[in-house]
CSV table of N, CA and C in Angstrom, one decimal:
chain,number,residue,atom,x,y,z
A,1,MET,N,-51.4,-42.7,-7.5
A,1,MET,CA,-52.5,-41.9,-7.9
A,1,MET,C,-52.6,-41.9,-9.4
A,2,ALA,N,-53.9,-42.0,-9.8
A,2,ALA,CA,-54.1,-42.0,-11.3
A,2,ALA,C,-53.8,-40.6,-11.9
A,3,ASN,N,-53.2,-40.7,-13.1
A,3,ASN,CA,-52.8,-39.5,-13.8
A,3,ASN,C,-54.0,-39.1,-14.6
A,4,ILE,N,-54.7,-37.9,-14.3
A,4,ILE,CA,-55.8,-37.5,-15.1
A,4,ILE,C,-55.4,-36.3,-16.0
A,5,LYS,N,-55.7,-36.6,-17.3
A,5,LYS,CA,-55.4,-35.6,-18.3
A,5,LYS,C,-56.7,-35.1,-19.0
A,6,LEU,N,-57.0,-33.8,-18.9
A,6,LEU,CA,-58.2,-33.3,-19.5
A,6,LEU,C,-57.8,-32.5,-20.7
A,7,SER,N,-58.5,-32.7,-21.8
A,7,SER,CA,-58.3,-31.9,-23.0
A,7,SER,C,-59.0,-30.5,-22.8
A,8,THR,N,-58.6,-29.6,-23.6
A,8,THR,CA,-59.2,-28.3,-23.5
A,8,THR,C,-60.7,-28.4,-23.8
A,9,MET,N,-61.1,-29.2,-24.7
A,9,MET,CA,-62.5,-29.4,-25.0
A,9,MET,C,-63.3,-30.0,-23.8
A,10,GLN,N,-62.7,-31.0,-23.1
A,10,GLN,CA,-63.4,-31.6,-22.0
A,10,GLN,C,-63.5,-30.5,-20.9
A,11,LEU,N,-62.5,-29.7,-20.7
A,11,LEU,CA,-62.5,-28.7,-19.6
A,11,LEU,C,-63.6,-27.7,-19.9
A,12,GLN,N,-63.7,-27.3,-21.2
A,12,GLN,CA,-64.8,-26.3,-21.6
A,12,GLN,C,-66.2,-26.9,-21.4
A,13,LEU,N,-66.4,-28.2,-21.7
A,13,LEU,CA,-67.7,-28.8,-21.5
A,13,LEU,C,-68.0,-28.8,-20.0
A,14,ILE,N,-67.1,-29.1,-19.2
A,14,ILE,CA,-67.3,-29.1,-17.7
A,14,ILE,C,-67.7,-27.7,-17.2
A,15,LEU,N,-67.0,-26.7,-17.7
A,15,LEU,CA,-67.3,-25.3,-17.2
A,15,LEU,C,-68.6,-24.9,-17.7
A,16,VAL,N,-69.0,-25.2,-19.0
A,16,VAL,CA,-70.3,-24.8,-19.5
A,16,VAL,C,-71.4,-25.5,-18.7
A,17,SER,N,-71.2,-26.8,-18.4
A,17,SER,CA,-72.2,-27.5,-17.7
A,17,SER,C,-72.4,-26.9,-16.3
A,18,MET,N,-71.3,-26.6,-15.7
A,18,MET,CA,-71.4,-25.9,-14.3
A,18,MET,C,-72.2,-24.6,-14.4
A,19,ALA,N,-71.9,-23.8,-15.4
A,19,ALA,CA,-72.5,-22.5,-15.6
A,19,ALA,C,-74.0,-22.7,-15.8
A,20,LEU,N,-74.4,-23.7,-16.7
A,20,LEU,CA,-75.8,-23.9,-16.9
A,20,LEU,C,-76.6,-24.4,-15.7
A,21,ALA,N,-75.9,-25.3,-14.9
A,21,ALA,CA,-76.5,-25.8,-13.7
A,21,ALA,C,-76.7,-24.6,-12.7
A,22,THR,N,-75.8,-23.7,-12.6
A,22,THR,CA,-75.9,-22.6,-11.7
A,22,THR,C,-77.1,-21.7,-12.2
A,23,ALA,N,-77.2,-21.4,-13.5
A,23,ALA,CA,-78.2,-20.6,-14.0
A,23,ALA,C,-79.6,-21.2,-13.7
A,24,ALA,N,-79.7,-22.5,-14.0
A,24,ALA,CA,-81.0,-23.2,-13.7
A,24,ALA,C,-81.4,-23.1,-12.3
A,25,ALA,N,-80.4,-23.2,-11.4
A,25,ALA,CA,-80.7,-23.2,-10.0
A,25,ALA,C,-81.2,-21.8,-9.5
A,26,THR,N,-80.9,-20.7,-10.2
A,26,THR,CA,-81.3,-19.4,-9.8
A,26,THR,C,-82.6,-19.0,-10.4
A,27,THR,N,-83.1,-19.7,-11.4
A,27,THR,CA,-84.4,-19.4,-12.0
A,27,THR,C,-85.6,-19.9,-11.1
A,28,THR,N,-86.5,-19.0,-10.9
A,28,THR,CA,-87.7,-19.4,-10.1
A,28,THR,C,-88.9,-19.4,-10.9
A,29,THR,N,-89.9,-20.2,-10.6
A,29,THR,CA,-91.1,-20.2,-11.3
A,29,THR,C,-92.2,-19.5,-10.4
A,30,THR,N,-93.0,-18.6,-10.9
A,30,THR,CA,-94.0,-17.9,-10.2
A,30,THR,C,-95.3,-18.1,-10.8
A,31,HIS,N,-96.4,-18.4,-10.0
A,31,HIS,CA,-97.7,-18.5,-10.5
A,31,HIS,C,-98.5,-17.4,-9.9
A,32,LEU,N,-99.2,-16.6,-10.8
A,32,LEU,CA,-100.1,-15.5,-10.4
A,32,LEU,C,-101.5,-15.7,-10.9
A,33,GLN,N,-102.5,-15.3,-10.2
A,33,GLN,CA,-103.9,-15.5,-10.6
A,33,GLN,C,-104.6,-14.2,-10.3
A,34,PHE,N,-105.4,-13.7,-11.3
A,34,PHE,CA,-106.2,-12.5,-11.0
A,34,PHE,C,-107.3,-12.5,-12.1
A,35,TYR,N,-108.2,-11.4,-12.0
A,35,TYR,CA,-109.3,-11.3,-12.9
A,35,TYR,C,-109.4,-10.0,-13.5
A,36,MET,N,-109.6,-10.0,-14.9
A,36,MET,CA,-109.7,-8.8,-15.7
A,36,MET,C,-111.2,-8.5,-15.9
A,37,HIS,N,-111.6,-7.3,-15.7
A,37,HIS,CA,-112.9,-6.8,-16.0
A,37,HIS,C,-113.0,-6.0,-17.2
A,38,ASP,N,-113.4,-6.6,-18.3
A,38,ASP,CA,-113.5,-6.0,-19.6
A,38,ASP,C,-114.8,-5.4,-19.9
A,39,ILE,N,-114.9,-4.1,-19.8
A,39,ILE,CA,-116.2,-3.4,-19.8
A,39,ILE,C,-116.3,-2.5,-21.0
A,40,PHE,N,-117.2,-3.0,-22.0
A,40,PHE,CA,-117.4,-2.2,-23.2
A,40,PHE,C,-118.7,-1.4,-23.2
A,41,THR,N,-119.6,-1.8,-22.3
A,41,THR,CA,-120.8,-1.1,-22.1
A,41,THR,C,-120.9,-0.6,-20.7
A,42,ALA,N,-120.8,0.8,-20.6
A,42,ALA,CA,-120.8,1.4,-19.2
A,42,ALA,C,-122.1,1.2,-18.5
A,43,THR,N,-122.1,1.1,-17.2
A,43,THR,CA,-123.2,1.1,-16.4
A,43,THR,C,-123.1,2.2,-15.3
A,44,ALA,N,-124.1,2.4,-14.5
A,44,ALA,CA,-124.1,3.4,-13.5
A,44,ALA,C,-122.9,3.1,-12.5
A,45,ASP,N,-122.6,1.8,-12.3
A,45,ASP,CA,-121.6,1.4,-11.4
A,45,ASP,C,-120.2,1.4,-12.0
A,46,SER,N,-120.1,1.3,-13.3
A,46,SER,CA,-118.7,1.2,-13.8
A,46,SER,C,-118.6,1.8,-15.2
A,47,PRO,N,-117.7,2.6,-15.5
A,47,PRO,CA,-117.5,3.2,-16.8
A,47,PRO,C,-116.9,2.2,-17.8
A,48,ALA,N,-117.0,2.5,-19.0
A,48,ALA,CA,-116.4,1.6,-20.0
A,48,ALA,C,-114.9,1.7,-19.9
A,49,THR,N,-114.3,0.5,-20.0
A,49,THR,CA,-112.8,0.4,-19.9
A,49,THR,C,-112.2,-0.1,-21.2
A,50,GLY,N,-113.1,-0.3,-22.2
A,50,GLY,CA,-112.7,-0.7,-23.6
A,50,GLY,C,-113.5,0.1,-24.6
A,51,VAL,N,-112.8,0.6,-25.6
A,51,VAL,CA,-113.5,1.4,-26.6
A,51,VAL,C,-113.0,0.9,-28.0
A,52,THR,N,-113.9,1.0,-28.9
A,52,THR,CA,-113.6,0.7,-30.3
A,52,THR,C,-113.0,2.0,-31.0
A,53,VAL,N,-111.8,1.9,-31.5
A,53,VAL,CA,-111.1,3.1,-32.1
A,53,VAL,C,-111.1,3.0,-33.6
A,54,ALA,N,-111.4,1.8,-34.2
A,54,ALA,CA,-111.4,1.6,-35.6
A,54,ALA,C,-112.4,0.5,-35.9
A,55,LYS,N,-113.2,0.7,-37.0
A,55,LYS,CA,-114.2,-0.3,-37.3
A,55,LYS,C,-113.8,-0.9,-38.7
A,56,GLY,N,-113.8,-2.2,-38.7
A,56,GLY,CA,-113.5,-3.0,-39.9
A,56,GLY,C,-114.8,-3.0,-40.8
A,57,THR,N,-114.7,-3.8,-41.9
A,57,THR,CA,-115.8,-3.8,-42.9
A,57,THR,C,-116.5,-5.1,-43.0
A,58,ALA,N,-115.8,-6.2,-42.9
A,58,ALA,CA,-116.5,-7.5,-43.1
A,58,ALA,C,-116.9,-8.1,-41.8
A,59,GLY,N,-118.2,-8.3,-41.6
A,59,GLY,CA,-118.7,-9.0,-40.4
A,59,GLY,C,-118.1,-10.3,-40.2
A,60,LEU,N,-117.9,-10.7,-38.9
A,60,LEU,CA,-117.4,-12.0,-38.6
A,60,LEU,C,-118.5,-13.1,-38.4
A,61,PRO,N,-118.2,-14.3,-38.6
A,61,PRO,CA,-119.2,-15.4,-38.4
A,61,PRO,C,-119.6,-15.4,-36.9
A,62,GLY,N,-120.9,-15.5,-36.7
A,62,GLY,CA,-121.4,-15.6,-35.3
A,62,GLY,C,-121.8,-14.3,-34.7
A,63,ASP,N,-121.3,-13.1,-35.2
A,63,ASP,CA,-121.7,-11.8,-34.6
A,63,ASP,C,-121.5,-10.8,-35.7
A,64,PRO,N,-122.6,-10.3,-36.3
A,64,PRO,CA,-122.5,-9.3,-37.4
A,64,PRO,C,-122.0,-8.0,-36.9
A,65,ASN,N,-122.0,-7.7,-35.6
A,65,ASN,CA,-121.6,-6.4,-35.1
A,65,ASN,C,-120.1,-6.4,-34.8
A,66,VAL,N,-119.4,-7.5,-35.0
A,66,VAL,CA,-117.9,-7.6,-34.9
A,66,VAL,C,-117.4,-7.8,-36.3
A,67,HIS,N,-116.3,-7.0,-36.6
A,67,HIS,CA,-115.8,-7.0,-38.0
A,67,HIS,C,-114.3,-7.3,-38.0
A,68,PHE,N,-113.9,-7.9,-39.1
A,68,PHE,CA,-112.5,-8.1,-39.4
A,68,PHE,C,-111.9,-6.7,-39.5
A,69,GLY,N,-110.9,-6.4,-38.7
A,69,GLY,CA,-110.3,-5.1,-38.8
A,69,GLY,C,-110.7,-4.2,-37.6
A,70,ASP,N,-111.6,-4.6,-36.8
A,70,ASP,CA,-112.0,-3.8,-35.6
A,70,ASP,C,-110.8,-3.7,-34.7
A,71,ILE,N,-110.6,-2.5,-34.1
A,71,ILE,CA,-109.5,-2.3,-33.1
A,71,ILE,C,-110.1,-1.7,-31.8
A,72,HIS,N,-109.8,-2.4,-30.7
A,72,HIS,CA,-110.2,-1.9,-29.4
A,72,HIS,C,-109.0,-1.5,-28.6
A,73,VAL,N,-109.2,-0.5,-27.8
A,73,VAL,CA,-108.2,-0.1,-26.8
A,73,VAL,C,-108.8,-0.4,-25.4
A,74,ILE,N,-107.9,-1.0,-24.5
A,74,ILE,CA,-108.5,-1.4,-23.2
A,74,ILE,C,-107.6,-0.8,-22.1
A,75,ASP,N,-108.3,-0.5,-21.0
A,75,ASP,CA,-107.6,-0.1,-19.7
A,75,ASP,C,-108.5,-0.8,-18.7
A,76,ASP,N,-108.4,-2.1,-18.6
A,76,ASP,CA,-109.3,-2.9,-17.8
A,76,ASP,C,-108.8,-3.1,-16.3
A,77,PRO,N,-109.7,-3.0,-15.3
A,77,PRO,CA,-109.3,-3.2,-14.0
A,77,PRO,C,-108.9,-4.7,-13.8
A,78,LEU,N,-108.0,-4.9,-12.9
A,78,LEU,CA,-107.5,-6.2,-12.6
A,78,LEU,C,-107.7,-6.4,-11.1
A,79,THR,N,-108.4,-7.5,-10.7
A,79,THR,CA,-108.7,-7.7,-9.2
A,79,THR,C,-108.3,-9.1,-8.8
A,80,GLU,N,-108.2,-9.2,-7.5
A,80,GLU,CA,-107.8,-10.5,-6.9
A,80,GLU,C,-108.9,-11.6,-7.2
A,81,GLY,N,-110.2,-11.2,-7.2
A,81,GLY,CA,-111.2,-12.2,-7.4
A,81,GLY,C,-112.2,-11.7,-8.5
A,82,PRO,N,-113.2,-12.6,-8.8
A,82,PRO,CA,-114.1,-12.2,-10.0
A,82,PRO,C,-115.0,-11.1,-9.7
A,83,ASP,N,-115.3,-10.8,-8.4
A,83,ASP,CA,-116.2,-9.7,-8.1
A,83,ASP,C,-115.5,-8.4,-8.3
A,84,PRO,N,-116.1,-7.4,-9.0
A,84,PRO,CA,-115.4,-6.2,-9.3
A,84,PRO,C,-115.0,-5.4,-8.0
A,85,SER,N,-115.7,-5.7,-6.9
A,85,SER,CA,-115.3,-5.0,-5.6
A,85,SER,C,-114.2,-5.7,-4.9
A,86,SER,N,-113.7,-6.8,-5.4
A,86,SER,CA,-112.6,-7.5,-4.7
A,86,SER,C,-111.3,-6.6,-4.8
A,87,PRO,N,-110.3,-6.8,-4.0
A,87,PRO,CA,-109.2,-5.9,-4.0
A,87,PRO,C,-108.5,-5.7,-5.3
A,88,ALA,N,-108.2,-4.5,-5.7
A,88,ALA,CA,-107.5,-4.1,-6.9
A,88,ALA,C,-106.1,-4.6,-6.9
A,89,VAL,N,-105.6,-5.1,-8.1
A,89,VAL,CA,-104.3,-5.6,-8.3
A,89,VAL,C,-103.6,-4.6,-9.2
A,90,GLY,N,-104.3,-4.2,-10.2
A,90,GLY,CA,-103.7,-3.3,-11.3
A,90,GLY,C,-104.7,-3.1,-12.4
A,91,GLN,N,-104.1,-3.0,-13.6
A,91,GLN,CA,-104.8,-2.7,-14.9
A,91,GLN,C,-104.2,-3.6,-16.0
A,92,VAL,N,-105.1,-3.9,-16.9
A,92,VAL,CA,-104.6,-4.5,-18.2
A,92,VAL,C,-104.8,-3.4,-19.2
A,93,GLN,N,-103.7,-3.0,-19.8
A,93,GLN,CA,-103.7,-1.8,-20.7
A,93,GLN,C,-103.1,-2.3,-22.1
A,94,GLY,N,-103.8,-2.0,-23.1
A,94,GLY,CA,-103.3,-2.4,-24.4
A,94,GLY,C,-104.3,-2.3,-25.5
A,95,PHE,N,-104.2,-3.1,-26.6
A,95,PHE,CA,-105.1,-3.1,-27.7
A,95,PHE,C,-105.3,-4.5,-28.2
A,96,GLU,N,-106.5,-4.6,-28.9
A,96,GLU,CA,-106.8,-5.9,-29.5
A,96,GLU,C,-107.3,-5.6,-30.9
A,97,VAL,N,-106.8,-6.4,-31.8
A,97,VAL,CA,-107.1,-6.2,-33.2
A,97,VAL,C,-107.8,-7.5,-33.7
A,98,PHE,N,-109.0,-7.4,-34.3
A,98,PHE,CA,-109.6,-8.5,-34.9
A,98,PHE,C,-109.0,-8.8,-36.3
A,99,ALA,N,-108.0,-9.7,-36.2
A,99,ALA,CA,-107.1,-10.0,-37.3
A,99,ALA,C,-107.3,-11.3,-38.0
A,100,VAL,N,-108.4,-12.0,-37.6
A,100,VAL,CA,-108.7,-13.3,-38.2
A,100,VAL,C,-110.1,-13.2,-38.8
A,101,GLN,N,-110.2,-13.6,-40.1
A,101,GLN,CA,-111.5,-13.5,-40.8
A,101,GLN,C,-112.5,-14.6,-40.6
A,102,GLN,N,-112.0,-15.7,-40.1
A,102,GLN,CA,-112.9,-16.9,-40.0
A,102,GLN,C,-113.5,-17.1,-38.6
A,103,GLU,N,-113.1,-16.3,-37.6
A,103,GLU,CA,-113.6,-16.5,-36.2
A,103,GLU,C,-113.5,-15.2,-35.4
A,104,ILE,N,-114.2,-15.2,-34.3
A,104,ILE,CA,-114.1,-14.1,-33.4
A,104,ILE,C,-112.9,-14.3,-32.5
A,105,SER,N,-111.8,-13.7,-32.9
A,105,SER,CA,-110.6,-13.8,-32.1
A,105,SER,C,-109.7,-12.6,-32.4
A,106,VAL,N,-108.9,-12.2,-31.5
A,106,VAL,CA,-108.1,-11.0,-31.6
A,106,VAL,C,-106.6,-11.3,-31.4
A,107,MET,N,-105.8,-10.4,-32.0
A,107,MET,CA,-104.4,-10.4,-31.6
A,107,MET,C,-104.3,-9.4,-30.5
A,108,LEU,N,-103.9,-9.9,-29.3
A,108,LEU,CA,-103.9,-9.0,-28.1
A,108,LEU,C,-102.5,-8.6,-27.8
A,109,SER,N,-102.3,-7.3,-27.6
A,109,SER,CA,-101.0,-6.8,-27.1
A,109,SER,C,-101.4,-6.0,-25.8
A,110,ALA,N,-100.9,-6.5,-24.7
A,110,ALA,CA,-101.3,-5.9,-23.4
A,110,ALA,C,-100.2,-5.9,-22.4
A,111,ASN,N,-100.2,-4.8,-21.6
A,111,ASN,CA,-99.3,-4.7,-20.4
A,111,ASN,C,-100.2,-5.0,-19.2
A,112,ILE,N,-99.8,-6.0,-18.4
A,112,ILE,CA,-100.5,-6.2,-17.1
A,112,ILE,C,-99.7,-5.4,-16.1
A,113,VAL,N,-100.3,-4.3,-15.7
A,113,VAL,CA,-99.6,-3.3,-14.8
A,113,VAL,C,-100.1,-3.4,-13.4
A,114,PHE,N,-99.1,-3.7,-12.5
A,114,PHE,CA,-99.5,-3.9,-11.1
A,114,PHE,C,-99.4,-2.6,-10.3
A,115,THR,N,-100.5,-2.2,-9.6
A,115,THR,CA,-100.6,-1.0,-8.9
A,115,THR,C,-100.8,-1.2,-7.4
A,116,ALA,N,-100.7,-2.4,-7.0
A,116,ALA,CA,-100.9,-2.7,-5.5
A,116,ALA,C,-100.1,-4.0,-5.2
A,117,GLY,N,-99.8,-4.1,-3.9
A,117,GLY,CA,-99.2,-5.4,-3.4
A,117,GLY,C,-97.7,-5.4,-3.7
A,118,LYS,N,-97.1,-6.6,-3.6
A,118,LYS,CA,-95.7,-6.7,-3.7
A,118,LYS,C,-95.1,-6.5,-5.1
A,119,TYR,N,-96.0,-6.5,-6.1
A,119,TYR,CA,-95.5,-6.3,-7.5
A,119,TYR,C,-95.8,-4.9,-7.9
A,120,ASN,N,-96.3,-4.0,-7.0
A,120,ASN,CA,-96.6,-2.6,-7.4
A,120,ASN,C,-95.5,-2.0,-8.1
A,121,GLY,N,-95.8,-1.3,-9.3
A,121,GLY,CA,-94.8,-0.7,-10.1
A,121,GLY,C,-94.2,-1.5,-11.1
A,122,SER,N,-94.5,-2.8,-11.1
A,122,SER,CA,-93.9,-3.8,-12.1
A,122,SER,C,-95.0,-4.0,-13.2
A,123,TYR,N,-94.6,-4.5,-14.3
A,123,TYR,CA,-95.6,-5.0,-15.3
A,123,TYR,C,-95.1,-6.2,-16.1
A,124,LEU,N,-96.0,-6.9,-16.7
A,124,LEU,CA,-95.8,-8.0,-17.6
A,124,LEU,C,-96.3,-7.6,-19.0
A,125,VAL,N,-95.7,-8.2,-20.0
A,125,VAL,CA,-96.1,-7.9,-21.4
A,125,VAL,C,-96.6,-9.2,-22.0
A,126,VAL,N,-97.9,-9.2,-22.5
A,126,VAL,CA,-98.5,-10.4,-23.1
A,126,VAL,C,-98.8,-10.1,-24.5
A,127,LEU,N,-98.6,-11.0,-25.4
A,127,LEU,CA,-98.8,-10.8,-26.8
A,127,LEU,C,-99.2,-12.1,-27.5
A,128,GLY,N,-100.4,-12.1,-28.2
A,128,GLY,CA,-100.7,-13.4,-28.8
A,128,GLY,C,-102.2,-13.4,-29.2
A,129,LYS,N,-102.6,-14.5,-29.8
A,129,LYS,CA,-104.0,-14.7,-30.2
A,129,LYS,C,-104.9,-15.1,-29.1
A,130,ASP,N,-106.0,-14.4,-29.0
A,130,ASP,CA,-107.0,-14.6,-27.9
A,130,ASP,C,-108.3,-15.0,-28.7
A,131,ALA,N,-108.6,-16.3,-28.8
A,131,ALA,CA,-109.8,-16.7,-29.4
A,131,ALA,C,-110.9,-16.8,-28.3
A,132,PHE,N,-111.7,-15.8,-28.2
A,132,PHE,CA,-112.6,-15.6,-27.1
A,132,PHE,C,-113.4,-16.8,-26.7
A,133,PHE,N,-113.9,-17.6,-27.7
A,133,PHE,CA,-114.8,-18.7,-27.4
A,133,PHE,C,-114.1,-20.0,-27.1
A,134,ASP,N,-112.8,-20.0,-27.1
A,134,ASP,CA,-112.1,-21.2,-26.7
A,134,ASP,C,-112.2,-21.2,-25.1
A,135,GLU,N,-112.3,-22.4,-24.6
A,135,GLU,CA,-112.5,-22.5,-23.1
A,135,GLU,C,-111.3,-21.9,-22.4
A,136,VAL,N,-110.1,-22.2,-22.8
A,136,VAL,CA,-108.8,-21.7,-22.3
A,136,VAL,C,-108.0,-21.2,-23.4
A,137,ARG,N,-107.4,-20.0,-23.3
A,137,ARG,CA,-106.5,-19.4,-24.3
A,137,ARG,C,-105.2,-19.2,-23.7
A,138,GLU,N,-104.1,-19.7,-24.4
A,138,GLU,CA,-102.8,-19.6,-23.9
A,138,GLU,C,-102.1,-18.4,-24.7
A,139,LEU,N,-101.6,-17.4,-24.0
A,139,LEU,CA,-100.9,-16.3,-24.6
A,139,LEU,C,-99.5,-16.2,-24.0
A,140,PRO,N,-98.5,-16.0,-24.8
A,140,PRO,CA,-97.1,-15.9,-24.2
A,140,PRO,C,-96.9,-14.6,-23.4
A,141,VAL,N,-96.1,-14.8,-22.4
A,141,VAL,CA,-95.6,-13.6,-21.7
A,141,VAL,C,-94.2,-13.4,-22.3
A,142,ILE,N,-94.0,-12.2,-22.9
A,142,ILE,CA,-92.8,-12.0,-23.6
A,142,ILE,C,-91.8,-11.0,-22.9
A,143,GLY,N,-92.2,-10.6,-21.7
A,143,GLY,CA,-91.2,-9.7,-21.0
A,143,GLY,C,-91.9,-9.0,-19.8
A,144,GLY,N,-91.2,-8.1,-19.2
A,144,GLY,CA,-91.7,-7.4,-18.0
A,144,GLY,C,-90.7,-6.4,-17.5
A,145,SER,N,-91.1,-5.7,-16.5
A,145,SER,CA,-90.3,-4.7,-15.8
A,145,SER,C,-90.3,-4.9,-14.3
A,146,GLY,N,-89.4,-4.1,-13.7
A,146,GLY,CA,-89.4,-4.2,-12.2
A,146,GLY,C,-89.1,-5.6,-11.7
A,147,ARG,N,-90.0,-6.1,-10.9
A,147,ARG,CA,-89.8,-7.5,-10.3
A,147,ARG,C,-89.8,-8.5,-11.4
A,148,PHE,N,-90.3,-8.2,-12.6
A,148,PHE,CA,-90.5,-9.1,-13.7
A,148,PHE,C,-89.5,-8.9,-14.8
A,149,ARG,N,-88.5,-8.1,-14.6
A,149,ARG,CA,-87.5,-7.9,-15.6
A,149,ARG,C,-86.9,-9.2,-16.1
A,150,GLY,N,-86.9,-9.4,-17.4
A,150,GLY,CA,-86.4,-10.6,-18.0
A,150,GLY,C,-87.3,-11.8,-17.9
A,151,ALA,N,-88.6,-11.6,-17.4
A,151,ALA,CA,-89.5,-12.7,-17.3
A,151,ALA,C,-89.9,-13.3,-18.6
A,152,THR,N,-90.1,-14.6,-18.6
A,152,THR,CA,-90.7,-15.3,-19.8
A,152,THR,C,-91.7,-16.3,-19.2
A,153,GLY,N,-92.6,-16.7,-20.0
A,153,GLY,CA,-93.6,-17.7,-19.6
A,153,GLY,C,-94.9,-17.7,-20.4
A,154,TYR,N,-96.0,-18.0,-19.8
A,154,TYR,CA,-97.2,-18.0,-20.5
A,154,TYR,C,-98.4,-17.7,-19.6
A,155,SER,N,-99.5,-17.2,-20.2
A,155,SER,CA,-100.7,-16.9,-19.4
A,155,SER,C,-101.8,-17.7,-20.0
A,156,LEU,N,-102.7,-18.1,-19.1
A,156,LEU,CA,-103.9,-18.8,-19.5
A,156,LEU,C,-105.1,-17.9,-19.2
A,157,PHE,N,-105.9,-17.6,-20.3
A,157,PHE,CA,-107.1,-16.8,-20.1
A,157,PHE,C,-108.3,-17.7,-20.2
A,158,THR,N,-109.2,-17.6,-19.2
A,158,THR,CA,-110.4,-18.4,-19.1
A,158,THR,C,-111.6,-17.4,-18.8
A,159,THR,N,-112.6,-17.4,-19.7
A,159,THR,CA,-113.7,-16.5,-19.5
A,159,THR,C,-114.5,-17.0,-18.3
A,160,HIS,N,-114.6,-16.1,-17.2
A,160,HIS,CA,-115.3,-16.5,-16.0
A,160,HIS,C,-116.8,-16.1,-16.2
A,161,GLY,N,-117.1,-15.0,-16.9
A,161,GLY,CA,-118.4,-14.5,-17.2
A,161,GLY,C,-118.4,-13.7,-18.4
A,162,PHE,N,-119.5,-13.8,-19.2
A,162,PHE,CA,-119.7,-13.0,-20.4
A,162,PHE,C,-121.1,-12.6,-20.6
A,163,ASN,N,-121.4,-11.3,-20.8
A,163,ASN,CA,-122.8,-10.9,-21.1
A,163,ASN,C,-122.9,-10.6,-22.6
A,164,ASP,N,-123.7,-11.4,-23.3
A,164,ASP,CA,-123.8,-11.4,-24.7
A,164,ASP,C,-124.4,-10.0,-25.2
A,165,THR,N,-125.2,-9.4,-24.4
A,165,THR,CA,-125.9,-8.2,-24.8
A,165,THR,C,-124.9,-7.0,-24.6
A,166,THR,N,-124.2,-6.9,-23.5
A,166,THR,CA,-123.4,-5.7,-23.3
A,166,THR,C,-121.9,-6.0,-23.8
A,167,LYS,N,-121.6,-7.2,-24.0
A,167,LYS,CA,-120.2,-7.6,-24.4
A,167,LYS,C,-119.2,-7.4,-23.3
A,168,ASN,N,-119.7,-7.2,-22.1
A,168,ASN,CA,-118.8,-7.1,-20.9
A,168,ASN,C,-118.4,-8.5,-20.5
A,169,ALA,N,-117.2,-8.6,-20.0
A,169,ALA,CA,-116.6,-10.0,-19.6
A,169,ALA,C,-115.8,-9.9,-18.4
A,170,VAL,N,-115.7,-11.0,-17.7
A,170,VAL,CA,-114.7,-11.1,-16.6
A,170,VAL,C,-113.9,-12.3,-17.0
A,171,VAL,N,-112.6,-12.1,-17.1
A,171,VAL,CA,-111.6,-13.1,-17.5
A,171,VAL,C,-110.6,-13.5,-16.4
A,172,LYS,N,-110.6,-14.8,-16.1
A,172,LYS,CA,-109.6,-15.2,-15.1
A,172,LYS,C,-108.3,-15.4,-15.9
A,173,ILE,N,-107.2,-14.8,-15.3
A,173,ILE,CA,-105.9,-14.9,-15.9
A,173,ILE,C,-104.9,-15.6,-14.9
A,174,ASP,N,-104.4,-16.8,-15.4
A,174,ASP,CA,-103.3,-17.5,-14.6
A,174,ASP,C,-102.0,-17.2,-15.4
A,175,VAL,N,-101.0,-16.8,-14.7
A,175,VAL,CA,-99.7,-16.5,-15.3
A,175,VAL,C,-98.7,-17.4,-14.7
A,176,TYR,N,-97.9,-18.0,-15.5
A,176,TYR,CA,-96.8,-18.9,-15.1
A,176,TYR,C,-95.5,-18.3,-15.6
A,177,LEU,N,-94.6,-17.9,-14.7
A,177,LEU,CA,-93.4,-17.1,-15.1
A,177,LEU,C,-92.1,-17.8,-14.7
A,178,ARG,N,-91.1,-17.5,-15.5
A,178,ARG,CA,-89.7,-17.8,-15.1
A,178,ARG,C,-89.0,-16.5,-15.0
A,179,VAL,N,-88.5,-16.2,-13.8
A,179,VAL,CA,-87.8,-14.9,-13.6
A,179,VAL,C,-86.4,-15.1,-13.3
C-alpha cells in the first residue's frame, strides 16, 4: 500500500474545499415576479400611494416639474399581475430621492413587504439607482427578513405602463435571489 503523507497545509485546503462545496450545495436560487403600482395622482378608484415630501430647486432635463433634490415617500401596492385588481402580494414601502442632476433618475431605498402567500411576513430590501426611462433597471437586493433572511441578489425593474400626465406607473419587478 502506498504511504500517503499530507502536510497540514494540504489538509486545511481539503477541509476548506469541502466546506465551500457544502455551502454552495445548500444555496438556492429563487426567481420572483410581481407588479408595483406607483400612484402619484389619486383617482376615484385608487388613492395616491406616493407623495412628495421635499421639493428641490433645479428642474431636471426633460421635465421641469421634477427637481434635483425632490424626495418622494411610497407605499405602493404589489400584485401578481399588471392589473390593479389582480391578487395582492404585498407593498413596496420606502423613499426615492432625485439625486442626479443630469437625468430623471432616483436613488431608491425600498422594502418589498409580502402580505400574502407563502412569503407573508417576510420582506426584501432593495437599494440603488432607478433611471426611470431606461428600458430595464437593475437594483441590488441587499438583504431581507423571514424567509429571505440573509438573501442577496438583484432585481430588474421594467416599466409596464406610464401615464405622462398623472405620473402614475405600473412597474414589473423580477427578483433573483440567493438564500
